[in-house]
XYZ file of C-alpha atoms in Angstrom:
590
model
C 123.480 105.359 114.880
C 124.691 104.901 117.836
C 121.751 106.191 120.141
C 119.704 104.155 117.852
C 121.516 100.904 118.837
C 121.042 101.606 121.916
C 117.471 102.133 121.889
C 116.966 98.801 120.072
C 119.192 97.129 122.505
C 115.989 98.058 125.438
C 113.859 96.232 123.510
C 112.162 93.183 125.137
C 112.929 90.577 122.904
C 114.054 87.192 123.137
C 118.085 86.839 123.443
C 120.363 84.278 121.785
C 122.000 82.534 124.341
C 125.651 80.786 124.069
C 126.837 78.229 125.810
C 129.906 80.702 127.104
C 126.723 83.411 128.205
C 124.393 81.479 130.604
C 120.715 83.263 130.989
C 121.303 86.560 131.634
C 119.308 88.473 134.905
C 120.812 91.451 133.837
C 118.787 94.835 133.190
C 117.179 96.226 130.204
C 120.257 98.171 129.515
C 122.962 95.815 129.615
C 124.495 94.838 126.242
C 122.988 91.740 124.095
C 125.065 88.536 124.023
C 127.095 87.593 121.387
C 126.643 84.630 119.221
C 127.962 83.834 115.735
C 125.006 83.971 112.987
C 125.349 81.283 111.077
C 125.084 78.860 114.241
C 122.071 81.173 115.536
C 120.416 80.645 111.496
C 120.610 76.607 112.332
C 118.725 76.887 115.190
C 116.379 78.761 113.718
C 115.390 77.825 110.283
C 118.435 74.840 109.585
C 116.902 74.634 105.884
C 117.260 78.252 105.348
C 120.060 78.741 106.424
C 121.410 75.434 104.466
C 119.979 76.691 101.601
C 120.700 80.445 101.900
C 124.356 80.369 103.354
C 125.320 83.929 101.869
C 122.875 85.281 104.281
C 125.162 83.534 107.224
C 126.231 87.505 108.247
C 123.035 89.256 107.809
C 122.097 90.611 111.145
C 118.205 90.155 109.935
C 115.806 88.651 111.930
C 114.254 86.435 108.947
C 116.699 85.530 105.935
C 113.388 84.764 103.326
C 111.891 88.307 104.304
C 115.353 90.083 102.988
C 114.975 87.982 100.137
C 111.411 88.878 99.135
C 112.218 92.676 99.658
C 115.675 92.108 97.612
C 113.322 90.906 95.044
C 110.877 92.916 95.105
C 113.338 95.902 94.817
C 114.911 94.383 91.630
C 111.798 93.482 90.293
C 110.678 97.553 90.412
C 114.177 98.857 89.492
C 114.498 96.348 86.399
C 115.235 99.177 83.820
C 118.655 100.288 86.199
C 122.278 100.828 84.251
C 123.781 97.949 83.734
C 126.882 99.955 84.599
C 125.704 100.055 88.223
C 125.852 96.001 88.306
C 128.787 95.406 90.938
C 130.581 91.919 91.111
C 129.293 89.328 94.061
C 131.730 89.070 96.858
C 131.337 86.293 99.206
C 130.787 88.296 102.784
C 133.211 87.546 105.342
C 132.258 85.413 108.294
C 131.811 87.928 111.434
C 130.009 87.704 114.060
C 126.959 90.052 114.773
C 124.947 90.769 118.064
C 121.277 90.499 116.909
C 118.015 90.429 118.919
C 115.395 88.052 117.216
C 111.893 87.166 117.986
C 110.925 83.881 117.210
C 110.011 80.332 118.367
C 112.115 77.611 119.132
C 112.949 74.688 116.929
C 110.751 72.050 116.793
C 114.155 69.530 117.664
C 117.012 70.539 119.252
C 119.647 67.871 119.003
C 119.248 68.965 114.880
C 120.758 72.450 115.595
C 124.325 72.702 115.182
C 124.971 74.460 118.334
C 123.855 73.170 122.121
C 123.032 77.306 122.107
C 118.975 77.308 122.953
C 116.170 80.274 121.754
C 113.084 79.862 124.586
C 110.448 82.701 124.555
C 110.508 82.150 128.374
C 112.458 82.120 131.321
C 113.501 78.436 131.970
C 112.773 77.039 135.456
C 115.494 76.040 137.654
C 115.872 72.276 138.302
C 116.412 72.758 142.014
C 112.860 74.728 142.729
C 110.603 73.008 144.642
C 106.880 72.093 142.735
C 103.804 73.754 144.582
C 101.720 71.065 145.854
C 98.675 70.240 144.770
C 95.325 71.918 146.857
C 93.304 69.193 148.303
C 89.100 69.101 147.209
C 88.132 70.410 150.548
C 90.778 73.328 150.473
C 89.585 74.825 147.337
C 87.230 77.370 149.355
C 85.810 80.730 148.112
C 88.721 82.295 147.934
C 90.564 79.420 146.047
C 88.129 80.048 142.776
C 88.246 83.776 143.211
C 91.988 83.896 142.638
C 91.347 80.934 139.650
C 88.828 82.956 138.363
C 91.005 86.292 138.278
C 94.210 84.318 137.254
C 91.502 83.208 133.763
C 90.514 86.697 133.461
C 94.606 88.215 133.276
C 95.461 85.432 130.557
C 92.225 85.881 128.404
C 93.328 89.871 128.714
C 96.675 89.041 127.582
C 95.692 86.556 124.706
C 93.308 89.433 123.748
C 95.925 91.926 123.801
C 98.519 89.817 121.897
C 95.497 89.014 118.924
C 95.027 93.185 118.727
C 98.674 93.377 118.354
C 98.961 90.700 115.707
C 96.397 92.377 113.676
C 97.361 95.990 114.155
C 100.630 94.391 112.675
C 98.950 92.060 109.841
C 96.666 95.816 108.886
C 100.062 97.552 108.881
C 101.551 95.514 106.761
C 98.810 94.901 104.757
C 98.530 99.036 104.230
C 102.493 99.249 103.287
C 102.630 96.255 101.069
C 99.397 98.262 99.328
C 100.492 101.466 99.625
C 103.856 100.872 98.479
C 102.994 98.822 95.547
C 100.945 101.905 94.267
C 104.325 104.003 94.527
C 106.245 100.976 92.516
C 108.175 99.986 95.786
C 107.020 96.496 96.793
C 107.549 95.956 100.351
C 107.045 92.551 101.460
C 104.988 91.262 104.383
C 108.003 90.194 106.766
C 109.510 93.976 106.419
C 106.724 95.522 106.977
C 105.846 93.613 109.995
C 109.785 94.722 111.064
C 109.180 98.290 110.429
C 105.985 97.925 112.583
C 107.604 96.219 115.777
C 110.311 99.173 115.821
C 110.877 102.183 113.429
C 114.376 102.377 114.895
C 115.113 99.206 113.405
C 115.567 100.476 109.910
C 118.646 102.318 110.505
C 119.932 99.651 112.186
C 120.025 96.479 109.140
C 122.725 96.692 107.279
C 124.150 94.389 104.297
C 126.839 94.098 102.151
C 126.963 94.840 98.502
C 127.510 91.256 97.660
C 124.133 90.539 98.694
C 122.459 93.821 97.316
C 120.241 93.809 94.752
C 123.009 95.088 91.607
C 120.228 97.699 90.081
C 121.081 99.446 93.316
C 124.350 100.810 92.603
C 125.949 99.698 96.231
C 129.604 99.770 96.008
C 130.368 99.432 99.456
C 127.809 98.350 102.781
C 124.665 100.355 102.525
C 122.044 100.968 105.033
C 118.765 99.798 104.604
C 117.717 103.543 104.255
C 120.099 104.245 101.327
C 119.002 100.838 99.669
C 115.085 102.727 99.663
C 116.559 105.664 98.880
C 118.451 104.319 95.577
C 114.995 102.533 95.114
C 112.854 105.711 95.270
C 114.833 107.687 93.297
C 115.012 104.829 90.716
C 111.056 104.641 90.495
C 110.925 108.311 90.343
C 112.898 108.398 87.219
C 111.794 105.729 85.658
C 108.066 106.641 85.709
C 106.928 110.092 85.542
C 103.801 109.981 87.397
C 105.369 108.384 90.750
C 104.593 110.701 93.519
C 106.399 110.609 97.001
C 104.665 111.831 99.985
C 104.471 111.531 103.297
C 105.520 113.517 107.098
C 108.345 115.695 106.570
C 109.798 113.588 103.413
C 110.767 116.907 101.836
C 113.475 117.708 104.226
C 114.373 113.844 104.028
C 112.032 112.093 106.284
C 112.903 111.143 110.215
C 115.793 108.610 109.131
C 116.521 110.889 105.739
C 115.242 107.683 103.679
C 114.098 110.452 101.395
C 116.415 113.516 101.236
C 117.535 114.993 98.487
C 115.066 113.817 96.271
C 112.375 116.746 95.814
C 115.301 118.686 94.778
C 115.628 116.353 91.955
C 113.073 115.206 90.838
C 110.567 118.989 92.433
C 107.860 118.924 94.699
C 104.215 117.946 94.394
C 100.661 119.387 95.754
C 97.361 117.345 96.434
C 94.849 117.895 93.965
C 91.876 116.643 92.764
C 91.350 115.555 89.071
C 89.542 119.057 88.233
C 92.795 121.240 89.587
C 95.442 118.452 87.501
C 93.047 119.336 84.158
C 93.436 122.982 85.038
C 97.509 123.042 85.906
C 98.008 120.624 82.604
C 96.253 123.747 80.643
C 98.554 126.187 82.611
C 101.447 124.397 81.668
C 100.721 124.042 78.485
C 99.367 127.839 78.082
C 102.784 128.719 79.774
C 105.501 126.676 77.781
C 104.089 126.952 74.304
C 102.783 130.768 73.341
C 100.824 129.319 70.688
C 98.220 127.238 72.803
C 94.610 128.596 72.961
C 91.862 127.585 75.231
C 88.226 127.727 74.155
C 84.737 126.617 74.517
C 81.195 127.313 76.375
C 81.616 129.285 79.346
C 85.801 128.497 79.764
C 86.257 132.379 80.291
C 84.585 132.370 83.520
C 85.806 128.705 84.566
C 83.631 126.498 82.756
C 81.164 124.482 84.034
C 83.180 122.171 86.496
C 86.043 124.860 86.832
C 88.688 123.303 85.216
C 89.779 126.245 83.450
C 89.440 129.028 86.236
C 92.121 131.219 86.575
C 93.209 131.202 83.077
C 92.033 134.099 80.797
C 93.073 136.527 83.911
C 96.972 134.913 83.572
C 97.262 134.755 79.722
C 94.468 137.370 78.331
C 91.433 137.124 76.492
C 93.467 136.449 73.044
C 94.270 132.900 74.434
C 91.443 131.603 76.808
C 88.287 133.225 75.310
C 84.348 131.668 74.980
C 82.622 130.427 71.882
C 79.266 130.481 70.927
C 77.317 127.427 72.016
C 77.831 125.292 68.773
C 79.731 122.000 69.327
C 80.314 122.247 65.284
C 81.692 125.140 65.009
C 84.138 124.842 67.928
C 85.580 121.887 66.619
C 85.860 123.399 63.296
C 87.554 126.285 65.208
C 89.819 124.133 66.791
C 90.303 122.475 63.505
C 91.652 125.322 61.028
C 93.104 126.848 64.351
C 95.774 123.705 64.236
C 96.097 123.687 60.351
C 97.762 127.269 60.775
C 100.328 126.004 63.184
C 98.715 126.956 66.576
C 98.101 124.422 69.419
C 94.142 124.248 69.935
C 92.305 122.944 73.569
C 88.983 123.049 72.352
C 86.073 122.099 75.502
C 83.001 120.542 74.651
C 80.901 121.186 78.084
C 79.437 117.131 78.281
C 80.110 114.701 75.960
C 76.761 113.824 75.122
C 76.445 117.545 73.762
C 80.004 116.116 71.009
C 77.819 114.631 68.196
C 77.166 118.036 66.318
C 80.572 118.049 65.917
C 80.770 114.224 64.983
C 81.302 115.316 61.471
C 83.857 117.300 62.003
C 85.628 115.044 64.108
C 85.593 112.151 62.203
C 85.103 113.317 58.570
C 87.804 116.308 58.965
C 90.221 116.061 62.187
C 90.642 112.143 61.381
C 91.000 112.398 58.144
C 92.802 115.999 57.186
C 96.074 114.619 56.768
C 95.510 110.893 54.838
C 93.592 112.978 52.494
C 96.084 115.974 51.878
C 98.822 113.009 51.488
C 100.684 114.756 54.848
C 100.868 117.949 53.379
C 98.102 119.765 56.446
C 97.265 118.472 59.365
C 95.367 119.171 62.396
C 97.220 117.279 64.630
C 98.236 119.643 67.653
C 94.297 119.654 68.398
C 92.799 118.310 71.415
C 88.761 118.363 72.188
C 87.831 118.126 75.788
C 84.988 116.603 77.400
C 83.386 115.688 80.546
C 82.542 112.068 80.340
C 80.175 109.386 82.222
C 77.990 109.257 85.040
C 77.444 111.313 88.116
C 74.658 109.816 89.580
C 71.944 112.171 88.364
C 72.337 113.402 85.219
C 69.981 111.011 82.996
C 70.122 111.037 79.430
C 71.921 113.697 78.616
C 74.865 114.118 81.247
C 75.769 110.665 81.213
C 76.942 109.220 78.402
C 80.218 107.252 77.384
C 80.469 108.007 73.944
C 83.974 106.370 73.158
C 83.165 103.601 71.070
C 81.362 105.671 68.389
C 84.767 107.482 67.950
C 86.998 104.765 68.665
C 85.649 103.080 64.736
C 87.611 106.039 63.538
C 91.442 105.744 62.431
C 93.080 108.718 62.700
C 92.256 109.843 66.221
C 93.611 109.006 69.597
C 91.110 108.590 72.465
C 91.949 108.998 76.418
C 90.212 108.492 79.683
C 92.443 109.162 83.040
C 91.259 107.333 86.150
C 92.917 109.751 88.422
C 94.601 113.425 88.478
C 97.874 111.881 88.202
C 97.307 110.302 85.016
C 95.096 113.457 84.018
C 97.659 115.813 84.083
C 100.361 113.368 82.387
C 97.890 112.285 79.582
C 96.567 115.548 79.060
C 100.044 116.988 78.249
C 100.772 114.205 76.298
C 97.477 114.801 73.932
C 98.509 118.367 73.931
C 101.707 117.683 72.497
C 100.807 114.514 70.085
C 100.971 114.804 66.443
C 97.141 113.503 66.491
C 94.067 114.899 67.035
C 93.208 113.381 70.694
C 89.628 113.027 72.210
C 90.426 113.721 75.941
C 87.150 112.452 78.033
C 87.428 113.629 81.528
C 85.088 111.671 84.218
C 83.085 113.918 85.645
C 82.568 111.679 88.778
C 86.076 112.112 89.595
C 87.000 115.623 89.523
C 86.116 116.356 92.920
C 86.485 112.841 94.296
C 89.838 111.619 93.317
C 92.723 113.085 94.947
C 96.184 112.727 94.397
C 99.456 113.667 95.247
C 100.261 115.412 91.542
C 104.089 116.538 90.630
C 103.376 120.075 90.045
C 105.929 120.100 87.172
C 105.881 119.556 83.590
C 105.589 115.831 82.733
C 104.096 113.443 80.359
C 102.713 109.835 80.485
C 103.107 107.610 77.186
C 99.965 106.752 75.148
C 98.510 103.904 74.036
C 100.217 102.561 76.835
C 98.062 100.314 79.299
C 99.010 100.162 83.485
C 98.538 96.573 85.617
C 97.281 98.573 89.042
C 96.820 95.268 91.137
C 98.564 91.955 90.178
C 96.681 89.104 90.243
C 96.696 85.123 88.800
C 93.045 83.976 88.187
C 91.431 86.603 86.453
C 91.981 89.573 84.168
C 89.814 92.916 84.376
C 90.341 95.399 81.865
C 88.791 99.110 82.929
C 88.999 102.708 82.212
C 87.742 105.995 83.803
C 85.791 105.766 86.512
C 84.762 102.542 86.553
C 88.484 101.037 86.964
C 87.999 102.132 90.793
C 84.576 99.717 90.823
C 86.854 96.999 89.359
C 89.489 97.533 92.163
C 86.522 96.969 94.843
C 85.330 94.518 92.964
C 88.670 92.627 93.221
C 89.021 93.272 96.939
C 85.736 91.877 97.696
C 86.467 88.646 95.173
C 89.522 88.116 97.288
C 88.388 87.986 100.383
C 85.156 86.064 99.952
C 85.731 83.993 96.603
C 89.399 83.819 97.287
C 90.080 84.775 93.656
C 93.229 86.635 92.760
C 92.172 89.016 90.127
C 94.753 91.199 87.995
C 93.168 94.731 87.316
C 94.338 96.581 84.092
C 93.713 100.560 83.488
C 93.506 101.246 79.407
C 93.843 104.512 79.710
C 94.169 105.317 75.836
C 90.873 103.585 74.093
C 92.331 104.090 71.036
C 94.970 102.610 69.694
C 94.954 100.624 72.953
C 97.285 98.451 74.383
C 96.947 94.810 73.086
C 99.864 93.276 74.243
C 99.650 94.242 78.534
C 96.029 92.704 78.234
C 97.202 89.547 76.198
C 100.363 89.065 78.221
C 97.867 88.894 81.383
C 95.556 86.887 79.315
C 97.599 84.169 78.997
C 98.393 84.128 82.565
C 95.599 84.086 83.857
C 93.706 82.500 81.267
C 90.023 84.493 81.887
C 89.518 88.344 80.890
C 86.139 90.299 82.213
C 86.174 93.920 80.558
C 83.923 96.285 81.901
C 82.198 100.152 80.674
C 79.435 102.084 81.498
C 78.311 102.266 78.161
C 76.093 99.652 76.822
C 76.936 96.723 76.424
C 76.114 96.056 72.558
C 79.017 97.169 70.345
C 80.625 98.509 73.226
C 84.613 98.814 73.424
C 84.660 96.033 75.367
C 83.271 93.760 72.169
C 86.618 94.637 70.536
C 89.103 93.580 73.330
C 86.981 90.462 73.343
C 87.105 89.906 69.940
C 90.919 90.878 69.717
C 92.316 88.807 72.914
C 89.941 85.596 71.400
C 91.978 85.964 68.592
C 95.393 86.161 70.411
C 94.742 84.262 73.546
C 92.314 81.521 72.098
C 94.415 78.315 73.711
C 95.117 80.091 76.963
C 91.819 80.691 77.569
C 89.810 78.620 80.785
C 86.411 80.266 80.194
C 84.483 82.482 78.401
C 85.033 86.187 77.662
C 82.855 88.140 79.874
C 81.722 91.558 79.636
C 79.914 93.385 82.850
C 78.543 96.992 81.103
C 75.578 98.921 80.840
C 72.337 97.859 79.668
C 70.670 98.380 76.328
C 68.431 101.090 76.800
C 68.672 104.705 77.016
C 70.536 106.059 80.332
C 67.487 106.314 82.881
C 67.138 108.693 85.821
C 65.227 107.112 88.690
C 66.860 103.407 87.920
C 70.859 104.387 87.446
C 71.986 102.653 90.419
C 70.262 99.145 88.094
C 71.792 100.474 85.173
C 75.561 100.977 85.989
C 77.670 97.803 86.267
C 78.129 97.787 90.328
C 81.109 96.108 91.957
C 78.676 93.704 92.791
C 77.740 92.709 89.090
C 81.264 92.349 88.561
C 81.944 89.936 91.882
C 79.169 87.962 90.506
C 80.906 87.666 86.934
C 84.001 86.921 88.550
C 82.368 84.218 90.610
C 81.114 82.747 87.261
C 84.488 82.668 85.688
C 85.964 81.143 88.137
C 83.706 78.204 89.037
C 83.660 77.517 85.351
């Protein structure tokens, strides 16, 4: 800590000056002077620090930029202990050396201290003024010198723009990137953490002004607050993934250590290799499980499955003939008699021979039997929506002619972290699950995936990007063309959109989409599948029903068209991100 003090200490920026300490000439290296915080808080912000006076000694540079993170933290680590809640102790009044950058007040004689902040080097009274140059003495080299004296400052205001947005990118990237991980940095920090790493080691609070779901007991670092945070997030949510340089050993300021030995390590894969270690953990932790289908001996089509007969035999991961019927009947009377059954259906346009099966015996087997059989530890597999060149019969979203079907539970993953925790999940359920798998994605999506055995809750929807003007509800692949969508809204239309993931079609999730709903008060859904009778007529028709006062404008749908899937035209037939910006245009000027 120390060296790190010192290091921050060399920085060039602006002092607080006393009126014991005049302007200092001294070096780089000297020592910072010393002023109490809660006069150097009036000067700077005097209704801040009026209204904030618990943050009168926090050595940080910008009182509402703690508060935001503070916030932020307790908002993502709302389902903490309540044991860990510590009483609030008022802090004691000390005084801290601190090195801010920022601009002096707008009126002096209001600051409670004759102590001054200038961002320059003021200019002696006794120094003489340079006298003006006379018209005929401003010669050649008069306007050279002018000229190269314009050319240094339009160099340095360059250079000082490039820095300001290198440092609005940054934090733009860490508030993003962090929100994704379920640890919402705020602007200000990140903007801290971009003028100097060292600085994180050096902000310290006390436990009085912690957030409580914390668990500080005594002063904490800012790296153990993030710590306490991560490891929070980790636990509360299954699929959070940490990742980064060296964060397995702990990271450079051991922000992160010790948690990969709690909570085990992860590996980047891509949606095809989180199908494929789902089905090894499930092949390994229940002896039961079988794995069949068209061509899964070999790997399958797509490869999701290679690997697998040569670990646990040919008894376990075997072919079937090519009949979509008969593997789901299979898979059917394979989990009556108590075994776990992955059955793979190669494209799910190829799943309607078995539609009978599905629907008339997997749905039904235990209603009808009054709970004496079931078939529930079944799960069909099936590669799901477009590619870009697959036409009529490698294209299809089939989901809504299942979804009219009580009994079954239907799940599309928008990414291999979800894959592999939703997979498990359908492996394990008590229902027969439809697992559709988008084909687009399994080479294209890559994720940092926890390569041990967890599970994400059905039926269970996920806000990935918070918003206040419009809802948009997705699934599969074409959640990602609803988060470009949104980007693109934002920054030309200036609309805040909310973006939810379904993830399980059926039974979905009516309460996250009515809860945003009535926020926001407009909801766009969007599928690839057509648009006539498509899911997204039922989340209409549903969140009407709920949401009917909140709403500010129509329900809009953005899907495919109403004709079969076409070859040459499926860039006109899939609803683009620029469909969807035009939609949300429409909603929004209504």
């Amino acid at each position: 800590m120390d060296s790190m003090a010192v290091d921050f200490s060399r920085r060039r920026l602006t002092h607080i000056h006393s009126p014991e300490l005049p302007t200092s000439t001294c070096p780089d290296t000297s020592p910072l002077p010393v002023m109490d915080l809660s006069a150097a808080l009036s000067i700077l912000r005097p209704p801040i620090a009026s209204s904030f006076p618990h943050f009168a000694s926090l050595p940080f540079p910008d009182p509402s930029a703690f508060l935001a993170f503070t916030q932020h933290l307790q908002n993502a680590h709302k389902y903490s202990s309540p044991s860990l809640t510590i009483p609030s102790v008022p802090p004691a009044p000390v005084a801290k050396r601190v090195a801010l950058d920022v601009q002096p007040p707008a009126s002096p004689q209001s600051c409670s201290s004759s102590s001054f902040i200038s961002s320059s080097p003021q200019q002696s009274p006794h120094r003489k003024q340079a006298a003006p140059i006379p018209d005929d003495k401003k010669d050649e080299a008069y306007y050279e010198r002018r000229r190269k004296n314009n050319d240094a400052a339009k160099r340095s205001r360059d250079a000082r723009r490039q820095k300001e947005e290198a440092i609005a990118t940054r934090a733009a990237f860490l508030e993003q990137m962090a929100s994704r991980r379920g640890l919402q940095l705020s602007v200000q920090l990140a903007r801290q953490l971009h003028s100097s790493s060292k600085r994180l080691a050096a902000f310290t609070f006390s436990a009085s002004q912690a957030d409580p779901s914390l668990g500080a007991t005594s002063k904490m670092n800012l790296c153990q607050a993030v710590n306490n945070a991560m490891d929070t997030a980790l636990k509360s949510d299954p699929s959070t993934c940490l990742f980064g340089e060296d964060v397995a050993f702990g990271g450079v300021f051991r922000c992160s250590v010790g948690l990969q030995e709690k909570y085990g390590a992860t590996s980047k894969m891509n949606l095809c290799q989180a199908v494929n270690n789902a089905m090894d953990t499930a092949l390994k932790s229940d002896p039961s499980t079988c794995l069949f289908g068209e061509d899964v001996a070999f790997g399958g089509v797509f490869r999701c499955s290679v690997g697998l007969q040569e670990k646990y035999g040919k008894d376990r991961v075997f072919n079937t003939p090519l009949c979509e019927q008969g593997i789901a009947g299979f898979g059917i009377g394979l989990a009556v008699a108590g075994a776990t059954a992955i059955a793979e259906i190669q494209f799910a346009d190829y799943i309607f021979p078995a539609f009978d099966q599905i629907v008339n015996e997997a749905a039904k087997y235990r209603y009808r039997s009054g709970g004496l059989f079931d078939c529930g530890k079944l799960t069909i597999r099936a590669t799901w929506g477009a590619v870009g060149h697959g036409a009529l019969y490698h294209s299809q979203s089939p989901e809504a002619y299942f979804a009219h079907t009580p009994g079954l539970k239907i799940v599309i993953p928008r990414g291999p972290i979800q894959a592999k925790g939703l997979l498990l999940s359908c492996i394990r359920d008590d229902d027969p699950c439809l697992f559709f798998e988008p084909k687009l994605l399994y080479r294209t999506a890559v994720e940092e995936v926890p390569v041990g055995d967890y599970q994400l809750e059905l039926s269970k929807a996920e806000v990935v990007r918070q918003g206040k003007d419009v809802t948009m509800v997705g699934w599969g692949t074409q959640l990602h063309v609803l988060m470009e969508a949104a980007q693109i809204a934002k920054e030309q239309l200036g609309a805040d959109c909310e973006v939810i993931d379904l993830k399980t079609i059926l039974p979905w999730d009516v309460d996250t989409v009515a809860e945003s709903v009535t926020k926001t008060g407009r909801l766009l859904v969007s599928h690839e599948a057509p648009v006539t009778c498509g899911f997204a007529a039922e989340i209409g028709a549903t969140i009407q029903g709920r949401c009917f006062l909140n709403l500010e404008a129509p329900i809009t749908r953005v899907c495919g068209w109403d004709t079969p899937f076409p070859h040459v035209y499926e860039p006109f037939y899939l609803p683009t991100k620029w469909r969807v910006v035009d939609a949300i245009k429409k909603l929004s000027h209504f």
